[in-house]
């Protein structure tokens, strides 16, 4: 029987090693971020974030053991119940949550504060996997099969938005990856990417100019296309696409100037041109880039960072932990971290593909997608390629809730993967 | 097949990874601008606080400007003071204070500089600057202090003080930071956004010891501080100070308006205080003293105090009566059948005489006709309809609503309507006989001095007014706020004003205000005596002059000073003369008014703390208020912390 085999034999050790490497590097950098050159506080000192993070790492190992011990079928069987519990917690937090940093999204159990929004990823991943495990469901043919998925995502999204945690909600965009893998037509993500590019262009240039260019390109396309294609609707399709693109351009303009609040507009504009507001919103981005840039090729050395020491970069040990890596360990350090992440998510995709059950595969992709999105946005914002959105870097950023939720997310998949030899293929 | 999509996905992941690696390589290795020559240098952001805008009077005289001062900042972790005693001696503080200040700063942040001592004058700075070099961890920051040319206009200008925690949290867009200054009341608050200017930022490099190592990126990212916009007010500083001196030892208000524009010429709230005392670092101590003062010097009476208008209200009654056609300029009334008493005066066969002698029964009858000017026979219903009609017409004079002056906390006052009396008596259970006190400006009606000055301006203009405003020009272009350029109509035709103005002229020449007439200037005025529950009547006078080409409209309120002719009228007429001719002929009257002490009759509200009950000491609490604070700020450094 499966239960008699030691888990250590089947668990994917490559992922585990990357995980441990990330935790270790993260912890050391949290220490460097909070290190005070005057007081020489110890890395084990529980009064600073590094000491606390060690405590969180310890509790995480206990959690991991629990996950590995629990029967793998538990997660599939109870996925909707787990989803319901998390939704319940998200509702509770709206009414009984403690207010930390302007968002009512924390539940306090004695000395420990938890953020249910961090566990929404897990709940949504399980629920989507469970729903898609039904072989009758096809994302490539039946459009109505999308509705339950949209519902599963929309419910926690609204609750998270209400508790003012926009960053956590944006992570749900990562589920586009699994939908694509499970049959969503390729043009949908293409449209998403083209729209995103259009969005950035329309922020940078005058709407009328862009429209002119779009019309020009459409005209050339119609002129160049074969007569048959043109007669068979190619003309209409091109005009339609061009019209939609132009309306996006003007829509963005309207949205920026009439819908968004000033600080939200600022966050987006700073992404395009951080120097436009160096003393306000651009401050974070500029300081973060200075910190990383000043690291040079090999860095200033452990605990030698100056930018990150004197509180130049805000949220040092949490959202901007990547700056510390960049400043103290230079390009070598940042390249290692980037490589670790790409390896981790690619390995997760490979693991997901070798699953026999659709549930396991979908779940594996969800996990990979979530890690990827966090990596994309968090690292992107510190190097000025993404807007400043407050989401953590998995396994690196200080914080108990996020460490727990990422570890649980990962190890549930590793547990399911470890049982793979004993599951039957279903679809 | 769908399985092949895994390559697209992994490819996408790898692509992002490669893009990020290239970006990092560029930032960290290729782009030199981020790798500061010595790895121990760091970049520091220095914020430059701009000067607040200055405020000018109508003749171009400065009212408010800024004096450069220096704040002393401390960075706790850098502090190395070998000889603390000597250090304290230099700064003029005690060891205990030194310790507590350092402690407060350390609690805030050990790494970041925080305020140690605030507002050192230029002289103080010069004397200790050299010595301070010996002590590491301390630095000076330029700052500025609001300074007032003349000790006047305190409540109108308002004051500037450190932003409160609550304000910090409630700001709509994050602009202010801790220890920033913000306009708290008056003009400083209303025009905060114009006055504050734009902060500048400099990025400078410094080494580990905080020594300046030049501008970062040659100052490319630096922004200059832009000084706040100057404000141009209609205030005449000379008249303002003259009004203050006349209001000395009295409680009340003077509001003078230029009728043709609505500009405020003078706005005195008595008792007042020297605005400089709230600009210094002794703010909290001085503020507390002002706050506790039983005469409430912080209460901006011209816009916040509500009174009954008394007989001054008869002017509006006459105008409405004429406009409605219920009386003609030649309507006459006697004292017969009137429940309100009157004083002995010649007969009042027309509006001119009625106004001139301020005959109570005359206006009882006018108001009666206005209220019953409809076809309803039921007197209860007729009164209700009549009152609402009347209410609408009075509203056009700005009564019972905010005029919209550029000062905070303007009170509406009270203009009763049908609903108001229904609440008191019940619907259809009241009629004219319940509300006739309104006819002579008593009863439930409440106005502010500003509103009565505006009424004087309306009469001066023969029917229209511009919203009274202190500031008529913002910035270099002297922009006028659009709402102050809107002409408001009173709804009464110009010809109806003539008999009323003639009556007002008569009141000054030979009627209720004859004792304070000014030779050679045609002043139209009306006295008022406002009854109140708290003792002696308030003395009220509104006027404008010259009658043919009005240049000033004024309202004077003196609390508990008796009839309008006794205190308010002389003050108003002296101010009018001073404004129009630049001098005062009746020196004896001026002398008498300046030295009149009318505070003894002011009944104070029950004091919040029994300590102040000692009436013999009441007077002594005010003089401090007039103390010259400029002396304080020029005191030796040795003393300034202990004050």
mmCIF file with all atom_site columns, C-alpha atoms in Angstrom, chain A residues 36 38 180-181 183-184 186 262 275 278-279 283 289-290 292-294 296-297 306-307 310 312 326 330-331 334-335 349 353 365 372 376 379-380 383 385, chain B residues 2-3 5-6 8-10 12-13 16-17 20-21 23-25 27-29 34 39 41-45 77 111-112 173 198-199 201 203 216 221 223:
data_model
loop_
_atom_site.group_PDB
_atom_site.id
_atom_site.type_symbol
_atom_site.label_atom_id
_atom_site.label_alt_id
_atom_site.label_comp_id
_atom_site.label_asym_id
_atom_site.label_entity_id
_atom_site.label_seq_id
_atom_site.pdbx_PDB_ins_code
_atom_site.Cartn_x
_atom_site.Cartn_y
_atom_site.Cartn_z
_atom_site.occupancy
_atom_site.B_iso_or_equiv
_atom_site.pdbx_formal_charge
_atom_site.auth_seq_id
_atom_site.auth_comp_id
_atom_site.auth_asym_id
_atom_site.auth_atom_id
_atom_site.pdbx_PDB_model_num
ATOM 1  C CA . UNK A 1 36  ? 21.219 47.952 12.831  1.00 0.00 ? 36  UNK A CA 1
ATOM 2  C CA . UNK A 1 38  ? 24.835 50.454 15.975  1.00 0.00 ? 38  UNK A CA 1
ATOM 3  C CA . UNK A 1 180 ? -4.827 28.214 -21.060 1.00 0.00 ? 180 UNK A CA 1
ATOM 4  C CA . UNK A 1 181 ? -3.262 24.827 -20.361 1.00 0.00 ? 181 UNK A CA 1
ATOM 5  C CA . UNK A 1 183 ? -7.924 24.341 -23.325 1.00 0.00 ? 183 UNK A CA 1
ATOM 6  C CA . UNK A 1 184 ? -8.777 28.003 -23.247 1.00 0.00 ? 184 UNK A CA 1
ATOM 7  C CA . UNK A 1 186 ? -4.999 30.775 -27.418 1.00 0.00 ? 186 UNK A CA 1
ATOM 8  C CA . UNK A 1 262 ? -4.994 60.317 -7.878  1.00 0.00 ? 262 UNK A CA 1
ATOM 9  C CA . UNK A 1 275 ? 11.460 60.441 -12.407 1.00 0.00 ? 275 UNK A CA 1
ATOM 10 C CA . UNK A 1 278 ? 10.871 61.587 -7.514  1.00 0.00 ? 278 UNK A CA 1
ATOM 11 C CA . UNK A 1 279 ? 9.759  62.872 -4.143  1.00 0.00 ? 279 UNK A CA 1
ATOM 12 C CA . UNK A 1 283 ? 10.517 57.553 -4.268  1.00 0.00 ? 283 UNK A CA 1
ATOM 13 C CA . UNK A 1 289 ? 16.599 50.919 -8.138  1.00 0.00 ? 289 UNK A CA 1
ATOM 14 C CA . UNK A 1 290 ? 19.429 52.806 -6.459  1.00 0.00 ? 290 UNK A CA 1
ATOM 15 C CA . UNK A 1 292 ? 19.859 47.296 -6.458  1.00 0.00 ? 292 UNK A CA 1
ATOM 16 C CA . UNK A 1 293 ? 21.957 49.276 -8.926  1.00 0.00 ? 293 UNK A CA 1
ATOM 17 C CA . UNK A 1 294 ? 24.543 50.258 -6.342  1.00 0.00 ? 294 UNK A CA 1
ATOM 18 C CA . UNK A 1 296 ? 27.244 46.284 -8.823  1.00 0.00 ? 296 UNK A CA 1
ATOM 19 C CA . UNK A 1 297 ? 28.383 42.899 -10.029 1.00 0.00 ? 297 UNK A CA 1
ATOM 20 C CA . UNK A 1 306 ? 23.994 51.399 2.953   1.00 0.00 ? 306 UNK A CA 1
ATOM 21 C CA . UNK A 1 307 ? 20.873 52.140 0.943   1.00 0.00 ? 307 UNK A CA 1
ATOM 22 C CA . UNK A 1 310 ? 19.079 53.731 6.611   1.00 0.00 ? 310 UNK A CA 1
ATOM 23 C CA . UNK A 1 312 ? 15.783 54.623 2.331   1.00 0.00 ? 312 UNK A CA 1
ATOM 24 C CA . UNK A 1 326 ? 20.631 43.252 -4.965  1.00 0.00 ? 326 UNK A CA 1
ATOM 25 C CA . UNK A 1 330 ? 25.057 42.279 -6.496  1.00 0.00 ? 330 UNK A CA 1
ATOM 26 C CA . UNK A 1 331 ? 24.203 40.756 -9.834  1.00 0.00 ? 331 UNK A CA 1
ATOM 27 C CA . UNK A 1 334 ? 19.967 38.565 -7.956  1.00 0.00 ? 334 UNK A CA 1
ATOM 28 C CA . UNK A 1 335 ? 20.793 36.187 -10.811 1.00 0.00 ? 335 UNK A CA 1
ATOM 29 C CA . UNK A 1 349 ? 5.086  22.554 -14.591 1.00 0.00 ? 349 UNK A CA 1
ATOM 30 C CA . UNK A 1 353 ? 2.429  17.314 -16.585 1.00 0.00 ? 353 UNK A CA 1
ATOM 31 C CA . UNK A 1 365 ? -0.316 24.465 -12.655 1.00 0.00 ? 365 UNK A CA 1
ATOM 32 C CA . UNK A 1 372 ? 5.181  32.948 -11.089 1.00 0.00 ? 372 UNK A CA 1
ATOM 33 C CA . UNK A 1 376 ? 6.817  38.598 -11.825 1.00 0.00 ? 376 UNK A CA 1
ATOM 34 C CA . UNK A 1 379 ? 10.819 41.484 -8.591  1.00 0.00 ? 379 UNK A CA 1
ATOM 35 C CA . UNK A 1 380 ? 9.408  43.568 -11.439 1.00 0.00 ? 380 UNK A CA 1
ATOM 36 C CA . UNK A 1 383 ? 13.589 46.941 -10.781 1.00 0.00 ? 383 UNK A CA 1
ATOM 37 C CA . UNK A 1 385 ? 9.345  47.072 -14.650 1.00 0.00 ? 385 UNK A CA 1
ATOM 38 C CA . UNK B 2 2   ? -3.010 20.617 -25.249 1.00 0.00 ? 2   UNK B CA 1
ATOM 39 C CA . UNK B 2 3   ? -0.003 18.885 -23.635 1.00 0.00 ? 3   UNK B CA 1
ATOM 40 C CA . UNK B 2 5   ? 1.053  24.024 -24.409 1.00 0.00 ? 5   UNK B CA 1
ATOM 41 C CA . UNK B 2 6   ? 3.423  23.253 -21.554 1.00 0.00 ? 6   UNK B CA 1
ATOM 42 C CA . UNK B 2 8   ? 4.569  27.701 -24.418 1.00 0.00 ? 8   UNK B CA 1
ATOM 43 C CA . UNK B 2 9   ? 4.108  28.133 -20.669 1.00 0.00 ? 9   UNK B CA 1
ATOM 44 C CA . UNK B 2 10  ? 7.625  27.139 -19.691 1.00 0.00 ? 10  UNK B CA 1
ATOM 45 C CA . UNK B 2 12  ? 6.996  32.229 -21.192 1.00 0.00 ? 12  UNK B CA 1
ATOM 46 C CA . UNK B 2 13  ? 8.420  31.692 -17.683 1.00 0.00 ? 13  UNK B CA 1
ATOM 47 C CA . UNK B 2 16  ? 10.378 36.636 -18.188 1.00 0.00 ? 16  UNK B CA 1
ATOM 48 C CA . UNK B 2 17  ? 13.381 35.256 -16.288 1.00 0.00 ? 17  UNK B CA 1
ATOM 49 C CA . UNK B 2 20  ? 14.659 40.235 -15.654 1.00 0.00 ? 20  UNK B CA 1
ATOM 50 C CA . UNK B 2 21  ? 18.250 39.009 -15.829 1.00 0.00 ? 21  UNK B CA 1
ATOM 51 C CA . UNK B 2 23  ? 17.366 44.271 -16.710 1.00 0.00 ? 23  UNK B CA 1
ATOM 52 C CA . UNK B 2 24  ? 19.340 43.405 -13.577 1.00 0.00 ? 24  UNK B CA 1
ATOM 53 C CA . UNK B 2 25  ? 22.562 43.179 -15.541 1.00 0.00 ? 25  UNK B CA 1
ATOM 54 C CA . UNK B 2 27  ? 20.962 48.164 -13.635 1.00 0.00 ? 27  UNK B CA 1
ATOM 55 C CA . UNK B 2 28  ? 23.774 46.595 -11.663 1.00 0.00 ? 28  UNK B CA 1
ATOM 56 C CA . UNK B 2 29  ? 26.651 46.290 -14.074 1.00 0.00 ? 29  UNK B CA 1
ATOM 57 C CA . UNK B 2 34  ? 23.608 53.871 -9.738  1.00 0.00 ? 34  UNK B CA 1
ATOM 58 C CA . UNK B 2 39  ? 30.371 52.042 -1.885  1.00 0.00 ? 39  UNK B CA 1
ATOM 59 C CA . UNK B 2 41  ? 28.288 56.771 0.033   1.00 0.00 ? 41  UNK B CA 1
ATOM 60 C CA . UNK B 2 42  ? 24.566 56.958 0.189   1.00 0.00 ? 42  UNK B CA 1
ATOM 61 C CA . UNK B 2 43  ? 21.921 59.154 -1.271  1.00 0.00 ? 43  UNK B CA 1
ATOM 62 C CA . UNK B 2 44  ? 19.821 61.305 0.911   1.00 0.00 ? 44  UNK B CA 1
ATOM 63 C CA . UNK B 2 45  ? 16.659 63.123 0.113   1.00 0.00 ? 45  UNK B CA 1
ATOM 64 C CA . UNK B 2 77  ? 22.587 57.290 16.662  1.00 0.00 ? 77  UNK B CA 1
ATOM 65 C CA . UNK B 2 111 ? 18.556 56.633 12.110  1.00 0.00 ? 111 UNK B CA 1
ATOM 66 C CA . UNK B 2 112 ? 16.503 59.543 10.864  1.00 0.00 ? 112 UNK B CA 1
ATOM 67 C CA . UNK B 2 173 ? -4.113 62.823 -0.684  1.00 0.00 ? 173 UNK B CA 1
ATOM 68 C CA . UNK B 2 198 ? 5.303  73.487 -3.637  1.00 0.00 ? 198 UNK B CA 1
ATOM 69 C CA . UNK B 2 199 ? 7.908  71.528 -1.758  1.00 0.00 ? 199 UNK B CA 1
ATOM 70 C CA . UNK B 2 201 ? 13.453 67.917 -3.190  1.00 0.00 ? 201 UNK B CA 1
ATOM 71 C CA . UNK B 2 203 ? 19.047 64.348 -3.746  1.00 0.00 ? 203 UNK B CA 1
ATOM 72 C CA . UNK B 2 216 ? 23.432 63.050 -6.959  1.00 0.00 ? 216 UNK B CA 1
ATOM 73 C CA . UNK B 2 221 ? 16.110 64.785 -10.329 1.00 0.00 ? 221 UNK B CA 1
ATOM 74 C CA . UNK B 2 223 ? 12.989 69.933 -7.930  1.00 0.00 ? 223 UNK B CA 1
#
